[in-house]
Short mmCIF file of C-alpha atoms in Angstrom, two decimals:
data_model
loop_
_atom_site.label_atom_id
_atom_site.label_comp_id
_atom_site.label_asym_id
_atom_site.label_seq_id
_atom_site.Cartn_x
_atom_site.Cartn_y
_atom_site.Cartn_z
CA ILE H 1 77.21 78.91 140.90
CA GLU H 2 75.63 81.10 143.56
CA SER H 3 72.47 81.29 141.50
CA ASP H 4 72.32 77.50 141.30
CA GLU H 5 72.75 77.16 144.97
CA ALA H 6 69.98 79.65 145.74
CA LEU H 7 67.72 77.80 143.35
CA LYS H 8 68.48 74.56 145.10
CA VAL H 9 67.71 76.11 148.49
CA MET H 10 64.35 77.48 147.19
CA GLN H 11 63.48 74.01 145.73
CA SER H 12 64.32 72.31 148.96
CA MET H 13 62.06 74.60 150.96
CA GLN H 14 58.43 73.57 151.56
CA PRO H 15 55.94 76.04 149.93
CA LEU H 16 54.57 78.58 152.34
CA HIS H 17 50.96 77.72 151.67
CA GLU H 18 51.62 74.11 152.55
CA GLN H 19 53.15 75.16 155.88
CA LEU H 20 50.25 77.58 156.62
CA LYS H 21 47.42 75.30 155.53
CA PRO H 22 47.27 72.97 158.64
CA LEU H 23 47.60 75.94 160.99
CA MET H 24 44.95 77.83 159.19
CA THR H 25 42.62 74.79 159.27
CA LYS H 26 43.25 74.47 163.08
CA VAL H 27 42.46 78.08 163.67
CA VAL H 28 39.28 78.01 161.61
CA ALA H 29 38.13 74.89 163.36
CA SER H 30 38.81 76.36 166.76
CA LEU H 31 37.02 79.55 165.99
CA SER H 32 33.97 77.49 164.88
CA THR H 33 34.00 75.64 168.10
CA MET H 34 34.39 78.80 170.28
CA GLY H 35 31.42 80.32 168.55
CA LYS H 36 29.30 77.53 169.78
CA ILE H 37 30.64 77.59 173.31
CA VAL H 38 30.24 81.34 173.97
CA GLY H 39 27.00 81.56 172.09
CA GLY H 40 24.96 82.08 175.30
CA GLN H 41 23.87 85.29 176.86
CA THR H 42 25.26 84.81 180.41
CA LYS H 43 25.86 88.17 182.12
CA PRO H 44 29.12 88.69 184.12
CA SER H 45 27.16 89.50 187.19
CA GLU H 46 25.42 86.21 186.92
CA ALA H 47 28.63 84.15 186.38
CA ASN H 48 29.16 81.35 188.74
CA ALA H 49 32.03 78.87 189.25
CA SER H 50 30.83 76.82 186.30
CA SER H 51 30.78 79.82 184.06
CA ILE H 52 34.16 80.92 185.23
CA ALA H 53 35.59 77.43 184.68
CA THR H 54 34.07 77.43 181.21
CA PHE H 55 35.65 80.87 180.46
CA ILE H 56 39.07 79.71 181.62
CA SER H 57 38.87 76.53 179.63
CA THR H 58 37.79 78.59 176.53
CA LYS H 59 40.61 81.07 177.13
CA GLU H 60 43.19 78.23 177.23
CA LYS H 61 41.71 76.66 174.16
CA CYS H 62 41.78 79.99 172.39
CA GLU H 63 45.48 80.48 173.26
CA GLN H 64 46.28 76.91 172.38
CA ASP H 65 44.27 76.50 169.19
CA ILE H 66 44.13 80.08 167.88
CA VAL H 67 46.82 82.44 169.30
CA LEU H 68 49.71 79.98 169.09
CA PRO H 69 48.94 78.86 165.55
CA LEU H 70 48.59 82.51 164.47
CA GLN H 71 52.01 83.35 166.09
CA GLU H 72 53.49 80.34 164.33
CA MET H 73 52.01 81.51 161.06
CA ASN H 74 53.37 84.96 161.64
CA GLU H 75 56.82 83.50 162.38
CA LEU H 76 56.72 81.35 159.22
CA SER H 77 55.65 84.36 157.16
CA SER H 78 58.37 86.60 158.65
CA ASN H 79 61.07 83.93 157.99
CA ARG H 80 59.95 83.46 154.49
CA MET H 81 59.90 87.26 154.03
CA ASN H 82 63.48 87.45 155.28
CA VAL H 83 64.52 84.72 152.81
CA LEU H 84 62.77 86.48 149.95
CA LYS H 85 64.41 89.75 150.95
CA ASP H 86 67.83 88.01 150.96
CA MET H 87 67.08 86.42 147.55
CA HIS H 88 65.92 89.76 146.16
CA ALA H 89 69.18 91.46 147.38
CA HIS H 90 71.16 88.65 145.90
CA GLN H 91 69.35 88.96 142.57
CA GLU H 92 69.85 92.66 142.55
CA LYS H 93 73.54 92.14 143.06
CA GLN H 94 73.58 89.68 140.12
CA VAL H 95 71.67 92.10 137.95
CA GLN H 96 74.21 94.82 138.83
CA GLN H 97 77.03 92.38 137.96
CA LEU H 98 75.36 91.63 134.66
CA LYS H 99 74.99 95.35 133.93
CA ASN H 100 78.70 95.75 134.59
CA MET H 101 79.53 92.91 132.33
CA ILE H 102 77.33 94.28 129.58
CA ASP H 103 79.14 97.71 129.91
CA THR H 104 82.48 96.00 129.73
CA LEU H 105 81.47 94.02 126.76
CA ARG H 106 80.23 97.13 124.99
CA GLN H 107 83.57 98.84 125.70
CA ARG H 108 85.41 95.87 124.35
CA MET H 109 83.18 95.63 121.27
CA LYS H 110 83.83 99.40 120.66
CA VAL H 111 87.58 98.85 120.94
CA THR H 112 87.41 95.80 118.71
CA SER H 113 85.35 97.76 116.14
CA GLU H 114 88.01 100.47 116.17
CA LYS H 115 90.77 97.92 115.73
CA LYS H 116 88.82 96.24 112.97
CA MET H 117 88.54 99.53 111.09
CA ILE H 118 92.30 100.10 111.49
CA ALA H 119 93.01 96.56 110.32
CA GLU H 120 90.70 96.99 107.30
CA SER H 121 92.44 100.28 106.48
CA ASN H 122 95.90 98.76 106.82
CA ALA H 123 94.77 95.83 104.68
CA ASN H 124 93.64 98.15 101.96
CA VAL H 125 96.91 99.99 102.03
CA LEU H 126 98.88 96.72 101.94
CA ALA H 127 96.70 95.50 99.03
CA GLN H 128 97.44 98.70 97.06
CA ARG H 129 101.21 98.40 97.80
CA SER H 130 101.18 94.71 96.79
CA ALA H 131 99.42 95.59 93.61
CA ALA H 132 101.94 98.30 92.85
CA VAL H 133 104.87 96.05 93.61
CA LEU H 134 103.36 93.28 91.39
CA ALA H 135 102.86 95.71 88.55
CA ALA H 136 106.38 97.07 88.93
CA SER H 137 107.76 93.43 89.00
CA ARG H 138 105.88 92.60 85.91
CA ASP H 139 107.33 95.70 84.15
CA LEU H 140 110.83 94.70 85.14
CA LEU H 141 110.52 91.14 83.66
CA PRO H 142 112.00 90.88 80.15
CA THR H 143 109.45 90.12 77.45
CA ILE H 144 110.45 88.74 74.14
CA THR H 145 108.46 87.53 71.11
CA GLU H 146 108.45 84.08 69.68
CA ALA H 147 110.58 85.25 66.77
CA GLU H 148 113.19 86.73 69.14
CA ARG H 149 113.19 83.53 71.18
CA GLU H 150 113.78 81.49 68.06
CA TYR H 151 116.59 83.86 66.96
CA PHE H 152 118.33 83.63 70.36
CA GLY H 153 118.08 79.92 70.15
CA GLN H 154 119.67 79.98 66.76
CA LEU H 155 122.45 82.21 68.26
CA LYS H 156 122.97 79.57 70.97
CA ARG H 157 123.37 76.88 68.42
CA TYR H 158 125.89 79.05 66.51
CA GLU H 159 127.81 79.59 69.70
CA MET H 160 127.95 75.81 70.26
CA ASN H 161 129.18 75.27 66.69
CA VAL H 162 131.84 78.05 67.09
CA HIS H 163 133.13 76.30 70.27
CA LYS H 164 133.28 73.09 68.38
CA TRP H 165 135.16 74.64 65.48
CA GLU H 166 137.39 76.46 67.81
CA SER H 167 138.29 73.18 69.51
CA ALA H 168 138.96 71.53 66.17
CA PHE H 169 141.04 74.48 65.03
CA GLN H 170 142.98 74.46 68.22
CA ASP H 171 143.80 70.73 67.72
CA VAL H 172 144.99 71.46 64.09
CA GLN H 173 147.01 74.44 65.32
CA ASN H 174 148.71 72.42 68.08
CA LYS H 175 149.57 69.66 65.54
CA CYS H 176 151.00 72.15 63.16
CA THR H 177 153.00 73.85 65.89
CA THR H 178 154.38 70.51 67.00
CA LEU H 179 155.38 69.66 63.43
CA CYS H 180 156.92 73.05 62.86
CA ASP H 181 158.86 72.91 66.16
CA GLY H 182 160.17 69.52 65.33
CA MET H 183 161.51 70.51 62.00
CA ASP H 184 165.14 71.71 61.68
CA PRO H 185 165.48 74.30 58.94
CA ASN H 186 169.08 73.24 58.29
CA ILE H 187 168.39 69.57 58.02
CA THR H 188 165.52 68.44 55.76
CA SER H 189 164.99 64.87 54.91
CA CYS H 190 162.30 63.49 52.67
CA LYS H 191 161.63 60.13 51.18
CA VAL H 192 160.37 61.77 48.03
CA ASN H 193 162.98 63.04 45.64
CA LEU H 194 162.09 66.64 45.05
CA ASN H 195 164.11 69.19 43.16
CA GLU H 196 164.84 72.52 44.70
CA GLU H 197 161.89 74.23 43.02
CA HIS H 198 159.40 71.79 44.47
CA ILE H 199 160.95 71.94 47.87
CA ALA H 200 160.66 75.78 47.81
CA GLN H 201 157.04 75.47 46.76
CA CYS H 202 156.32 73.13 49.70
CA PHE H 203 157.86 75.65 52.15
CA ASP H 204 155.79 78.43 50.59
CA LEU H 205 152.66 76.26 50.83
CA LEU H 206 153.35 75.52 54.52
CA GLY H 207 153.89 79.24 55.26
CA ALA H 208 150.73 80.30 53.48
CA GLU H 209 148.61 77.59 55.26
CA GLY H 210 149.98 78.78 58.61
CA LYS H 211 149.07 82.39 57.77
CA LEU H 212 145.54 81.22 56.69
CA LEU H 213 145.06 79.27 59.83
CA LYS H 214 146.04 82.19 62.02
CA LYS H 215 143.85 84.59 59.98
CA HIS H 216 140.79 82.30 60.28
CA GLY H 217 141.51 81.80 64.00
CA LYS H 218 141.45 85.49 64.51
CA LYS H 219 138.14 85.76 62.54
CA ILE H 220 136.59 83.01 64.62
CA GLU H 221 137.72 84.69 67.90
CA LYS H 222 136.21 88.03 66.67
CA VAL H 223 132.88 86.31 65.67
CA GLU H 224 132.72 84.58 68.98
CA SER H 225 133.35 87.81 70.90
CA MET H 226 130.59 89.57 68.89
CA MET H 227 128.13 86.72 69.57
CA LYS H 228 128.86 86.75 73.31
CA GLU H 229 128.26 90.56 73.47
CA LEU H 230 125.06 90.12 71.49
CA VAL H 231 123.76 87.42 73.80
CA VAL H 232 124.66 89.36 76.95
CA SER H 233 123.12 92.64 75.70
CA SER H 234 119.87 90.78 74.68
CA GLY H 235 119.58 89.11 78.13
CA PHE H 236 119.29 85.74 76.56
CA GLU H 237 121.55 84.01 79.12
CA GLU H 238 119.50 85.32 82.03
CA ASN H 239 116.18 84.08 80.53
CA GLU H 240 117.78 80.69 79.89
#
């Protein structure tokens, strides 16, 4: 902002040569005229009133047309010199400020470069750690072949069938239990006339069927327990 204002001030000032030109022209013209006036060879001892009057007139003209313009030219030159000195001092101050800014920027660039190196080093460490974690996580993931996957799927289907058979067996068992609980061993009625031998055979058949049902129920429970342990140990449930 200060530089812009100084530039505006300089642009608004009239150039020095334009200020000095009319004064210089006046001085040159006056000197030429004075050369013609004093061009005679009148001796001081021979001076008269006319010569003295001419000398006084020439002196006044010299002061008016030469000395005063020269003094004005000197004043203009001095003022312009002072302005230039002020501008020079201001520019030196700006140059020093620029040097300080450059030094500050260099220091900041140095600090930034050091931080960049640290960040790159940390990034490399993090990348190595991430790669190690990724490799470890891949090693922890369970990997199975297509044949194993198909085998586990078959085990899953067997498990579903076992649950279905178990439900059906439970229904049959409940019905048998209900029938057995509703029968009175002391009172037996049947619409079919059976002799005692046939009746005994029927009771034996019922008892044998009950034993077979309980036996097969235990086998089913055992198979189901084995299948559950196999599925859990293979990790099939977690993969699903």
